[in-house]
Short mmCIF file of C-alpha atoms in Angstrom, two decimals:
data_model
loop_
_atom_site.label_atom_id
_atom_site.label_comp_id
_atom_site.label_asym_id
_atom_site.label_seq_id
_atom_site.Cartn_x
_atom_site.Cartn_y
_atom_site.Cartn_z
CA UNK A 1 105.50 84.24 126.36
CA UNK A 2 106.06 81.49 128.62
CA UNK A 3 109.46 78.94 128.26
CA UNK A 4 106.63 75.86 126.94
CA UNK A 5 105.02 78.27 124.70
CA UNK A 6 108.03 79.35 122.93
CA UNK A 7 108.86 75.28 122.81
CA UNK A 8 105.45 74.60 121.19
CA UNK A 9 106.06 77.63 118.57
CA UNK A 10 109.49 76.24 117.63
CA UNK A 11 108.42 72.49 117.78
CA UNK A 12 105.14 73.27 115.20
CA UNK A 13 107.58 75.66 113.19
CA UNK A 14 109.66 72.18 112.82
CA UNK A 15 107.06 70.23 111.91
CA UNK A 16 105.38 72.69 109.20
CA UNK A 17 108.83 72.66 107.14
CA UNK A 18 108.26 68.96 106.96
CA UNK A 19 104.82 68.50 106.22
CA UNK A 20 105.26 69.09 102.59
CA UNK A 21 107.55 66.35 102.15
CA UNK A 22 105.47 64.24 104.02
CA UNK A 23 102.29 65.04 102.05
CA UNK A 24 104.09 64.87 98.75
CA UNK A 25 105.49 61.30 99.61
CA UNK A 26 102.27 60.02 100.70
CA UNK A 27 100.13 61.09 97.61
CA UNK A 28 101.98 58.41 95.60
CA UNK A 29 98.25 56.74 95.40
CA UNK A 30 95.70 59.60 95.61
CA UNK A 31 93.62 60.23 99.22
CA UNK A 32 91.10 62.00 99.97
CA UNK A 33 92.16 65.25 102.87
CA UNK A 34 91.19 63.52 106.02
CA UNK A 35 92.43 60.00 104.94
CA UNK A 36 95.85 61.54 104.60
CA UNK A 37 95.72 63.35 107.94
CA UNK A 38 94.88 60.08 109.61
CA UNK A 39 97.41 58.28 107.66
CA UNK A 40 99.79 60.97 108.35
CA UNK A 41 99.06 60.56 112.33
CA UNK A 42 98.98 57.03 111.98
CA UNK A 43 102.53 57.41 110.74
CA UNK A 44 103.40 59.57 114.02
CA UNK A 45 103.04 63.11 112.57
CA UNK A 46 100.25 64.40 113.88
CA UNK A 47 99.21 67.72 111.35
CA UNK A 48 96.60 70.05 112.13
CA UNK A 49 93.61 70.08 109.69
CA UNK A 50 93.72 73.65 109.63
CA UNK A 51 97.15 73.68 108.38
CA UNK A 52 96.90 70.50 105.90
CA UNK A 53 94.07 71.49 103.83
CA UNK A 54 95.74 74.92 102.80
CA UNK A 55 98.67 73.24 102.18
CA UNK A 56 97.14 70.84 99.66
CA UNK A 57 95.34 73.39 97.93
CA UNK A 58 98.40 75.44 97.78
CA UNK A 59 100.25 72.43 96.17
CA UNK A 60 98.10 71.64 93.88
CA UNK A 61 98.18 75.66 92.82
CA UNK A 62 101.88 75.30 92.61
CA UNK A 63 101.14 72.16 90.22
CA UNK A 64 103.16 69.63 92.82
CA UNK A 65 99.38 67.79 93.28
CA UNK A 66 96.69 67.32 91.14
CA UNK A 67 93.07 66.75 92.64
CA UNK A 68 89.16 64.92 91.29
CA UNK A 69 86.15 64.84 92.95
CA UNK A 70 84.69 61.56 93.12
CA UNK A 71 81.14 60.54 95.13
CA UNK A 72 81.92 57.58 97.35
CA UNK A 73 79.34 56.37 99.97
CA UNK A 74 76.88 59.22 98.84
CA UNK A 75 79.30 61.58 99.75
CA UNK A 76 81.48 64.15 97.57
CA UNK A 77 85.05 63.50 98.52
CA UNK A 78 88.09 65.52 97.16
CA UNK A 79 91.10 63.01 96.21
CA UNK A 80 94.67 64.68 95.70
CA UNK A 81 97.33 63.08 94.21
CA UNK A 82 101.25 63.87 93.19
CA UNK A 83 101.76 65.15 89.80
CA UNK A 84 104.04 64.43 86.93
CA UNK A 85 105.27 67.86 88.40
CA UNK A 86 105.65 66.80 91.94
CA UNK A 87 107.21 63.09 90.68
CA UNK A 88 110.11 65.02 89.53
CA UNK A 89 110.80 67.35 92.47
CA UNK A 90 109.85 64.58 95.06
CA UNK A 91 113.28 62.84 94.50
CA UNK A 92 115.06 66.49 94.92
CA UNK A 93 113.70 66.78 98.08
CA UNK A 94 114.09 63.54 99.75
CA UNK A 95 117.90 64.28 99.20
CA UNK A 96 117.83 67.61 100.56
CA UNK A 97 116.02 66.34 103.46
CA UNK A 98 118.54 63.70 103.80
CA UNK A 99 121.39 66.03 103.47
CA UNK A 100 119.70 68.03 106.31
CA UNK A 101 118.79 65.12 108.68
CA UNK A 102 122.96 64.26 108.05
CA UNK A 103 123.89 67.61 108.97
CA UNK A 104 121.66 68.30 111.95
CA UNK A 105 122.73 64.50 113.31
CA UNK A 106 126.66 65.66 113.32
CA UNK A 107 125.90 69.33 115.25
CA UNK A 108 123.60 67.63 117.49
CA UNK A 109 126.07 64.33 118.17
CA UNK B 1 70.25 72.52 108.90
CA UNK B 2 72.69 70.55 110.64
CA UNK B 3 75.17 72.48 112.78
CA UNK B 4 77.82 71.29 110.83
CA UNK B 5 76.21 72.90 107.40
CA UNK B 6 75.34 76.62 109.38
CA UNK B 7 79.10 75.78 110.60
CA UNK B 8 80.86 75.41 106.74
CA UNK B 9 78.20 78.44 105.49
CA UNK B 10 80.07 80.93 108.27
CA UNK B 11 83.15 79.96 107.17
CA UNK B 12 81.89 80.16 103.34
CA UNK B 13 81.04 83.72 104.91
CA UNK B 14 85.08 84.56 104.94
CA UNK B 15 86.29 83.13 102.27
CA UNK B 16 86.59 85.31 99.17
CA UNK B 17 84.74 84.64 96.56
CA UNK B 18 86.65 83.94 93.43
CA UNK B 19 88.82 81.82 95.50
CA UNK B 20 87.35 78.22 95.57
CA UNK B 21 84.70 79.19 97.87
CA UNK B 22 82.19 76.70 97.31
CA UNK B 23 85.09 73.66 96.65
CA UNK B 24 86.39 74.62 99.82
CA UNK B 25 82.66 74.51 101.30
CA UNK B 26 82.13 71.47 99.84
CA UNK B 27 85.70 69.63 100.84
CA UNK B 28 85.21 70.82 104.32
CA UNK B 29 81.75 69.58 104.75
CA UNK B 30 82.75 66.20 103.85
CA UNK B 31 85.81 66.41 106.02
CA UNK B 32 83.46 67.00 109.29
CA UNK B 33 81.38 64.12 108.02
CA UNK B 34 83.71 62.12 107.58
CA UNK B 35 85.46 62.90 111.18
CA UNK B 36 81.60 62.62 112.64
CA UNK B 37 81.77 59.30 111.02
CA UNK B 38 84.69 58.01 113.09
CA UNK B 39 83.53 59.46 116.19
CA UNK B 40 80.04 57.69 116.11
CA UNK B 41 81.80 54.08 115.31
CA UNK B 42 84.11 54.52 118.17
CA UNK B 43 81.74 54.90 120.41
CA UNK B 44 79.40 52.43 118.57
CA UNK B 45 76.05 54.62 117.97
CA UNK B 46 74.82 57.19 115.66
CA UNK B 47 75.91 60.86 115.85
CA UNK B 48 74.31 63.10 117.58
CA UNK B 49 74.14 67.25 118.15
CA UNK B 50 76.37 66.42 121.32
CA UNK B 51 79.17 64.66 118.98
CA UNK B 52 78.48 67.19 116.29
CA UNK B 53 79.04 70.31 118.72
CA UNK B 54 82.08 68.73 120.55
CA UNK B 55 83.65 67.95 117.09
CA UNK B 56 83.32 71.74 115.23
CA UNK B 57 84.27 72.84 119.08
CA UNK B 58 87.74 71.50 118.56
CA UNK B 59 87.83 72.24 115.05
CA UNK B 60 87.58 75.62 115.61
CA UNK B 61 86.23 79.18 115.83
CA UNK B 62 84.81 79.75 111.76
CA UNK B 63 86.88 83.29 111.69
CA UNK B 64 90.01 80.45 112.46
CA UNK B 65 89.71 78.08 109.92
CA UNK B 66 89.02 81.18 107.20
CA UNK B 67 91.57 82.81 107.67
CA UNK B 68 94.31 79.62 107.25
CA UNK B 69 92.57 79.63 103.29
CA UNK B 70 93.39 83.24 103.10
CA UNK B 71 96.82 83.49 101.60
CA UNK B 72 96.61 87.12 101.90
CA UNK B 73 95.93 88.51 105.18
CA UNK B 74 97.91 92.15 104.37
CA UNK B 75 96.55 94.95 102.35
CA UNK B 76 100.04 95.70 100.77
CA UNK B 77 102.76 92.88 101.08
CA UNK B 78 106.17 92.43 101.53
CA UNK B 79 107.16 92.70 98.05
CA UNK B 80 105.08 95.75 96.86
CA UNK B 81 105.99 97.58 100.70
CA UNK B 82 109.51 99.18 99.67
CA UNK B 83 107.99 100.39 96.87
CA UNK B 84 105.13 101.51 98.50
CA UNK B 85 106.63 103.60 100.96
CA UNK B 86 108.91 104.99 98.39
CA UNK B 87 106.37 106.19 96.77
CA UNK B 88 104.50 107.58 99.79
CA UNK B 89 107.52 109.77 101.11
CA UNK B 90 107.95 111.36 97.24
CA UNK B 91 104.43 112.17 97.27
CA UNK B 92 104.17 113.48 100.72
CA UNK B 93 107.74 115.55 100.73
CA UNK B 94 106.23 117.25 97.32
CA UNK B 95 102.79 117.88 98.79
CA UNK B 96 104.08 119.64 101.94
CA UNK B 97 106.64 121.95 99.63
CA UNK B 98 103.98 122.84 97.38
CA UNK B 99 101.23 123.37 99.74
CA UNK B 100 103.37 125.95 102.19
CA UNK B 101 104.63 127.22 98.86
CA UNK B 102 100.86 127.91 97.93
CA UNK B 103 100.73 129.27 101.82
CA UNK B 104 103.48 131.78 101.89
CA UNK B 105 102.16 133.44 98.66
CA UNK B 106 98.71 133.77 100.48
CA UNK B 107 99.72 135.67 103.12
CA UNK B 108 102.03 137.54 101.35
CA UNK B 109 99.10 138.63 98.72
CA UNK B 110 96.51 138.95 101.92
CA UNK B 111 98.50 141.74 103.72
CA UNK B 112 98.69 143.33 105.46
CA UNK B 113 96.92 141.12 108.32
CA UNK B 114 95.95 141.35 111.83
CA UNK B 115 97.80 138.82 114.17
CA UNK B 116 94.38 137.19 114.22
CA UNK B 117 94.24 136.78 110.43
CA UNK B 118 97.88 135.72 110.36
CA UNK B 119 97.44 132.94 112.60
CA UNK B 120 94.19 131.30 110.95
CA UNK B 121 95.79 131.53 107.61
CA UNK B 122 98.55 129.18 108.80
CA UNK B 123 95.99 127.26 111.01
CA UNK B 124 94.24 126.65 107.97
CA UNK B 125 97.09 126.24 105.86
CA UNK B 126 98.67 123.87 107.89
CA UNK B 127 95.30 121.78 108.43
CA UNK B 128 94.94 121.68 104.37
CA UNK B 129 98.80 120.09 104.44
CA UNK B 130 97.48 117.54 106.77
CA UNK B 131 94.04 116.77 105.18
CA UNK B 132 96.20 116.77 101.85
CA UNK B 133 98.58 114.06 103.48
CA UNK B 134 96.00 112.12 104.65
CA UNK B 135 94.41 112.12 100.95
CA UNK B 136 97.51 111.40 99.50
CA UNK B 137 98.22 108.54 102.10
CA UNK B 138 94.76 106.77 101.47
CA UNK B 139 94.78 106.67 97.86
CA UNK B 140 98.79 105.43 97.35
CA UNK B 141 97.65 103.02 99.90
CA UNK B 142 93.84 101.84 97.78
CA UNK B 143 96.47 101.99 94.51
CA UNK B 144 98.90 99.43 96.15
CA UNK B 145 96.50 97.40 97.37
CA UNK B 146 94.71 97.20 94.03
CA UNK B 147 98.25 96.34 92.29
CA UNK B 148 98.74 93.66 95.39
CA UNK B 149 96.18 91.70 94.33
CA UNK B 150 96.46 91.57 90.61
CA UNK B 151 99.62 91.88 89.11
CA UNK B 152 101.17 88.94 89.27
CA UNK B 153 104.40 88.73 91.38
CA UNK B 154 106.99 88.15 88.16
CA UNK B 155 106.07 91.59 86.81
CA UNK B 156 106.66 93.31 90.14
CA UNK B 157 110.19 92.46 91.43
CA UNK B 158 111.60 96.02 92.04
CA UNK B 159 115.17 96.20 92.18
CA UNK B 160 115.17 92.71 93.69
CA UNK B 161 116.79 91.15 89.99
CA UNK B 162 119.73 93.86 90.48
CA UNK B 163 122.91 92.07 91.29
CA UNK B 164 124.22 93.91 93.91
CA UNK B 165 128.07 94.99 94.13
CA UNK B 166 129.78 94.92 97.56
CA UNK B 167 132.54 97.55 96.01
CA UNK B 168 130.02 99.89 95.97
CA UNK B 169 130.28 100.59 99.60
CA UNK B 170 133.85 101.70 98.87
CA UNK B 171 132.24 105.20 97.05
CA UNK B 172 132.27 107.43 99.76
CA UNK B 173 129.50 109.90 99.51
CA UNK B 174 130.67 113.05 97.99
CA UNK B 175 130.66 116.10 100.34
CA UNK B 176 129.81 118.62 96.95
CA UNK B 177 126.47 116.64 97.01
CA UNK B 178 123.33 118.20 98.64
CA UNK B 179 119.89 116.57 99.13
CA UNK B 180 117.00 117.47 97.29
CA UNK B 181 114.83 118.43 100.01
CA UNK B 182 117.66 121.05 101.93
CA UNK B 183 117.52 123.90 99.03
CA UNK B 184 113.46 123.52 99.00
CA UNK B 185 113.52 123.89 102.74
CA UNK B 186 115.60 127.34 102.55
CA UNK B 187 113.98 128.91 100.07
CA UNK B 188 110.41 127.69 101.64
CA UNK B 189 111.80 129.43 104.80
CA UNK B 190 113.49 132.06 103.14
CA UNK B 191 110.13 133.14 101.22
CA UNK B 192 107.88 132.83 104.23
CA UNK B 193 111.21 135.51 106.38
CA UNK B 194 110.78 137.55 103.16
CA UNK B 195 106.61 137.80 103.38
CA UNK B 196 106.30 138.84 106.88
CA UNK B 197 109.09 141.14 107.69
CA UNK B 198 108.21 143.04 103.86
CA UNK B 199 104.15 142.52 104.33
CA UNK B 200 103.13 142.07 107.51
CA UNK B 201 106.03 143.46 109.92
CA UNK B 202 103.21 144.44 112.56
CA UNK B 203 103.28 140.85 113.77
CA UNK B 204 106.80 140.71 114.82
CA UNK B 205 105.90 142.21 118.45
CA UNK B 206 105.04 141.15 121.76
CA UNK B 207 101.88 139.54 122.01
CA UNK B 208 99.96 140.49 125.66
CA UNK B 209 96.21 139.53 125.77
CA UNK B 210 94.69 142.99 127.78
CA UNK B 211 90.88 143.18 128.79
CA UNK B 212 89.41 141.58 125.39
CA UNK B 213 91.67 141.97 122.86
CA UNK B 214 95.20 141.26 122.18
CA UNK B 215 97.91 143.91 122.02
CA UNK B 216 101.21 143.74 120.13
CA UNK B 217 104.19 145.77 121.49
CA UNK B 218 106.40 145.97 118.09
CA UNK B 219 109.81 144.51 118.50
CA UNK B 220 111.76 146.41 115.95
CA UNK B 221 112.60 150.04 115.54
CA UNK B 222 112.23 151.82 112.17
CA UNK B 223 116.14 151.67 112.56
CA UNK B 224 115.80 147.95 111.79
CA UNK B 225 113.22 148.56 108.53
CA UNK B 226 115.99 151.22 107.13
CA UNK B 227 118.65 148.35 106.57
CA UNK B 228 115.43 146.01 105.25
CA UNK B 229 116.35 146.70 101.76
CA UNK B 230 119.94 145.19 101.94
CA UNK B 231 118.39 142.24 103.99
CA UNK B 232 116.38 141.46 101.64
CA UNK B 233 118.79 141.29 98.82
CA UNK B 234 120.92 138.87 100.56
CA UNK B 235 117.66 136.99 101.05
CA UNK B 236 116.69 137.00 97.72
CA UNK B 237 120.57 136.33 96.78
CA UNK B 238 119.93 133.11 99.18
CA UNK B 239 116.69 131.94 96.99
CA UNK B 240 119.06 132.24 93.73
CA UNK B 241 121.80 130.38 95.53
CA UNK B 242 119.21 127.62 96.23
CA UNK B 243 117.68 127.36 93.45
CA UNK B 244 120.87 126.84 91.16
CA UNK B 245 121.84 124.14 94.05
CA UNK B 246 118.50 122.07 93.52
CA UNK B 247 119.30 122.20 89.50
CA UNK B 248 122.88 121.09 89.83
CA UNK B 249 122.05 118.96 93.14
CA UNK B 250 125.72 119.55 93.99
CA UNK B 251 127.92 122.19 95.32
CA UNK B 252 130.51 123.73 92.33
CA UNK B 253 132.86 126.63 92.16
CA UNK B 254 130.26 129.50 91.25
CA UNK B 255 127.44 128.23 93.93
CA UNK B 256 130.50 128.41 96.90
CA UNK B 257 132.03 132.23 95.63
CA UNK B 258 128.03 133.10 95.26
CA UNK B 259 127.35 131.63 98.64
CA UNK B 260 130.59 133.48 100.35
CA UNK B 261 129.73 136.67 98.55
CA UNK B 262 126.15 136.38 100.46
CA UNK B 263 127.85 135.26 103.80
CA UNK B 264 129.55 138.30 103.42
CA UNK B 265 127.06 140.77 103.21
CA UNK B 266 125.28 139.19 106.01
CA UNK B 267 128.08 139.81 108.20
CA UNK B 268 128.10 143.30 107.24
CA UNK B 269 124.48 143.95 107.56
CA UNK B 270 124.68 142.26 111.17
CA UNK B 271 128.33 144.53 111.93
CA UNK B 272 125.80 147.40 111.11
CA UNK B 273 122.62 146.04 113.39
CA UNK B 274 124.91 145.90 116.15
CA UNK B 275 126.34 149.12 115.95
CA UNK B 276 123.57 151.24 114.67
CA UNK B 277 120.91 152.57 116.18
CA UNK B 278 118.79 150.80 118.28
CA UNK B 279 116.51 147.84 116.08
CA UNK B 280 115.05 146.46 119.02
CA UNK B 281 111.88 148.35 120.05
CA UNK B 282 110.68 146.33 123.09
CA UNK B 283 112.31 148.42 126.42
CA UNK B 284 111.88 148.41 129.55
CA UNK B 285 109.72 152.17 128.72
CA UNK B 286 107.59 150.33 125.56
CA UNK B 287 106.81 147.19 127.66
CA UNK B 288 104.65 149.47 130.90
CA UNK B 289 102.49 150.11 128.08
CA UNK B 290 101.29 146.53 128.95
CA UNK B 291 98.39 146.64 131.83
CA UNK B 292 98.77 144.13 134.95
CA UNK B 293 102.49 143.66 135.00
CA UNK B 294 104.61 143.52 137.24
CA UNK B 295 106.09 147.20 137.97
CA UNK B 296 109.98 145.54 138.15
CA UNK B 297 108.74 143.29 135.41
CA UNK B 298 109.07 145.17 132.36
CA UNK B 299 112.44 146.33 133.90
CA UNK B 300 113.43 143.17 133.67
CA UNK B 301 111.95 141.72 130.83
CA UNK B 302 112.88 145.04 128.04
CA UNK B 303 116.31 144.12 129.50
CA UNK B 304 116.56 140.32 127.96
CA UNK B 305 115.03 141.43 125.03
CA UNK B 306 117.87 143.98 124.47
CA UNK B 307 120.74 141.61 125.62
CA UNK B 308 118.85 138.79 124.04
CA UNK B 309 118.39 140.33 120.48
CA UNK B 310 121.88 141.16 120.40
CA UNK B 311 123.40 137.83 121.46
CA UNK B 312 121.39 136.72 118.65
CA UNK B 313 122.90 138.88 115.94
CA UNK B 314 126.12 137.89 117.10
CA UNK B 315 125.23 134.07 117.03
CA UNK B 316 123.91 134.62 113.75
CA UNK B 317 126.98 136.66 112.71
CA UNK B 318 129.89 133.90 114.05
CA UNK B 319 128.14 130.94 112.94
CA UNK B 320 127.76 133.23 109.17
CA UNK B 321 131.86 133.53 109.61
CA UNK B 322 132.48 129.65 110.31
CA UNK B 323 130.28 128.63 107.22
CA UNK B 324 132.56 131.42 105.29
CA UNK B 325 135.94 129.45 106.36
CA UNK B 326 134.21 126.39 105.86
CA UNK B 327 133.02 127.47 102.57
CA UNK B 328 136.24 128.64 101.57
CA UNK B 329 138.12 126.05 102.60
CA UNK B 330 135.89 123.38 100.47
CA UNK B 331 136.45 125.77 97.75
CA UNK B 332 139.89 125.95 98.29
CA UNK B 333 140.16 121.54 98.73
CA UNK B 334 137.75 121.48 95.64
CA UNK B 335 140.08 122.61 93.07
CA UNK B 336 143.32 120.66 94.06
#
């Protein structure tokens, strides 16, 4: 394994930890899966699809997302959005992450 | 069919079944429409095969994007694996036992047996231990993988939910202990000593192949057979010892005086090998009975056999003597 390889493994290990966080805060109003990603990109994290549709279905399994189908320009579109469930953990993990962002600031200072 | 819906059927393909398969279908097939979508107003015309191949190109290989749905990709997981292989050493360790159990009692009721015979019964026997393994192996493995997938992980947490106590690395393991497996291993070996040199004591020899058949030079004197009586008390005195060792599991007062006692007499019975007559039959006179040797060869050879079979007794003898001091000593360190 090459020195950028082993970069690229760490840097998308990073980013998966945050993804759920980042999906979880976005879902405030529901989206369909590749309106998120785009938002989500748009915000400068750019998630592979491969990795964010999984991850909602697995959320919404673990009852942090609920999801509808709804038909919008003659097509079927899946919308997620954060449960009552997710609503309560959401704050929980905004604090962690900011207790982790604090932390990782002071080593890396 | 478009390329994108032959595209979402092959990945439908890998999915499993009870598993969302057709919502997952479904939500991907509007995803690449949706992405299509973009793509043709970016460039400002309608989409074409081109845009629709470049597009599932870089979404990926169909075997890919299955296998991120699959939240399984093991046959037995991390939490049922301990477990698992717990279970697959019990099974195998008892298997093995059992089966060259089962093997030592057929060729002690089969004698007696040509070398021939004698060495495609344990050919055989040692094939079945292996098939048997194999068995064994597959269906612990088809159980676990059956239990993987459908009892749920909160009724299978092992000894994950016991609290574990740091003092408990402070118990030092006690030396009157004895595994399991070491008592079934003597008296497996013991059993198999006792079946050959009682039933089949033709096939302790020197095996030559001459012409078209093979010829076996016997390696012990009737001197040897004469003291067989009181060798095989102290080996049936060893299958006793062993067996009270794998009821108890631990060494006591009675197993170490019984095991000294037997020490004993297998000094003595070795003191009497030695000094005897003759036990070992293969000479430099009984091995020119072999065709195309050598003529210094036999010489030579009947002369390690000699020196060798001796050294051996003796080995066996002092290493018999330390055990006894050791023995004793335990004994001794035991009751203080």
């Amino acid at each position: 394994m090459t020195n950028t390889e082993s970069l690229e493994n760490v840097v998308l290990e990073l980013r998966r930890g945050v993804i759920v966080l980042a999906a979880l805060s976005q879902l405030g109003t529901e989206q369909y899966g590749y309106s998120l990603l785009k938002q989500l990109a748009d915000l400068g994290l750019e998630v592979d699809q491969g990795t964010l549709y999984p991850l909602l279905r697995r959320l919404e399994a673990q009852g942090l997302l609920e999801s509808v189908w709804k038909i919008e320009e003659s097509r079927p579109r899946r919308y997620y959005v954060i449960s009552s469930e997710g609503r309560k953990i959401l704050p929980k993990l905004k604090k962690e992450w900011t207790g982790i962002v604090a932390t990782m600031s002071r080593m890396l200072a | 069919m478009k390329l994108i819906d032959r595209y979402v059927t092959e990945v439908g393909r890998r999915l499993p079944l009870f598993r969302g398969r057709k919502d997952i279908e479904n939500e991907l097939r509007s995803t690449l429409e949706d992405m299509l979508e973009d793509r043709a107003k970016k460039v400002g015309r309608a989409s074409d095969e081109a845009m629709e191949t470049e597009l599932l190109r870089e979404y990926g290989a169909p075997e890919g994007v299955a296998s991120s749905y699959n939240p399984m990709p093991y046959l037995i997981g991390p939490r049922m694996f301990p477990f698992f292989m717990m279970v697959l050493k019990i099974a195998v360790s008892v298997l093995t036992v059992v089966l060259l159990v089962l093997l030592g009692v057929q060729i002690s009721t089969q004698s007696p047996m040509t070398g021939m015979e004698f060495a495609k019964a344990i050919g055989e026997g040692l094939l079945g231990i292996v098939s048997a393994a194999i068995a064994a192996f597959g269906n612990i493995v088809l159980v676990f993988a059956i239990l993987e997938r459908f009892v749920p992980a909160s009724e299978f947490k092992l000894g994950e939910q016991k609290e574990w106590d740091p003092l408990s690395l402070k118990k030092e393991p006690e030396p009157e202990e004895i595994k399991p497996w070491e008592p079934i291993f003597a008296i497996v070996l013991t059993f198999i000593a006792i079946s050959i040199f009682n039933f089949n004591p033709q096939l302790i020899g020197f095996y030559s192949f001459s012409g078209d058949a093979w010829v076996v030079i016997p390696a012990l004197t009737d001197a040897f057979f004469r003291w067989l009586p009181l060798i095989n008390i102290s080996w049936v005195a060893e299958i006793i010892l062993n067996g009270l060792l794998l009821r108890s599991g631990r060494w006591g007062t009675q197993t170490r005086l019984f095991s000294m006692a037997i020490k004993v007499l297998q000094i003595v019975i070795g003191y009497f090998l030695l000094t005897g007559p003759n036990i070992f039959a293969l000479t430099p006179d009984s091995l020119k009975a072999i065709q195309g040797l050598d003529v210094e060869l036999p010489q030579i050879l009947g002369t390690i056999f000699q020196q060798a079979g001796r050294g051996i007794i003796a080995l066996i003898m002092f290493i018999e003597g330390i055990d006894l001091v050791k023995t004793g000593y335990r004994l001794i360190t035991q009751r203080r």
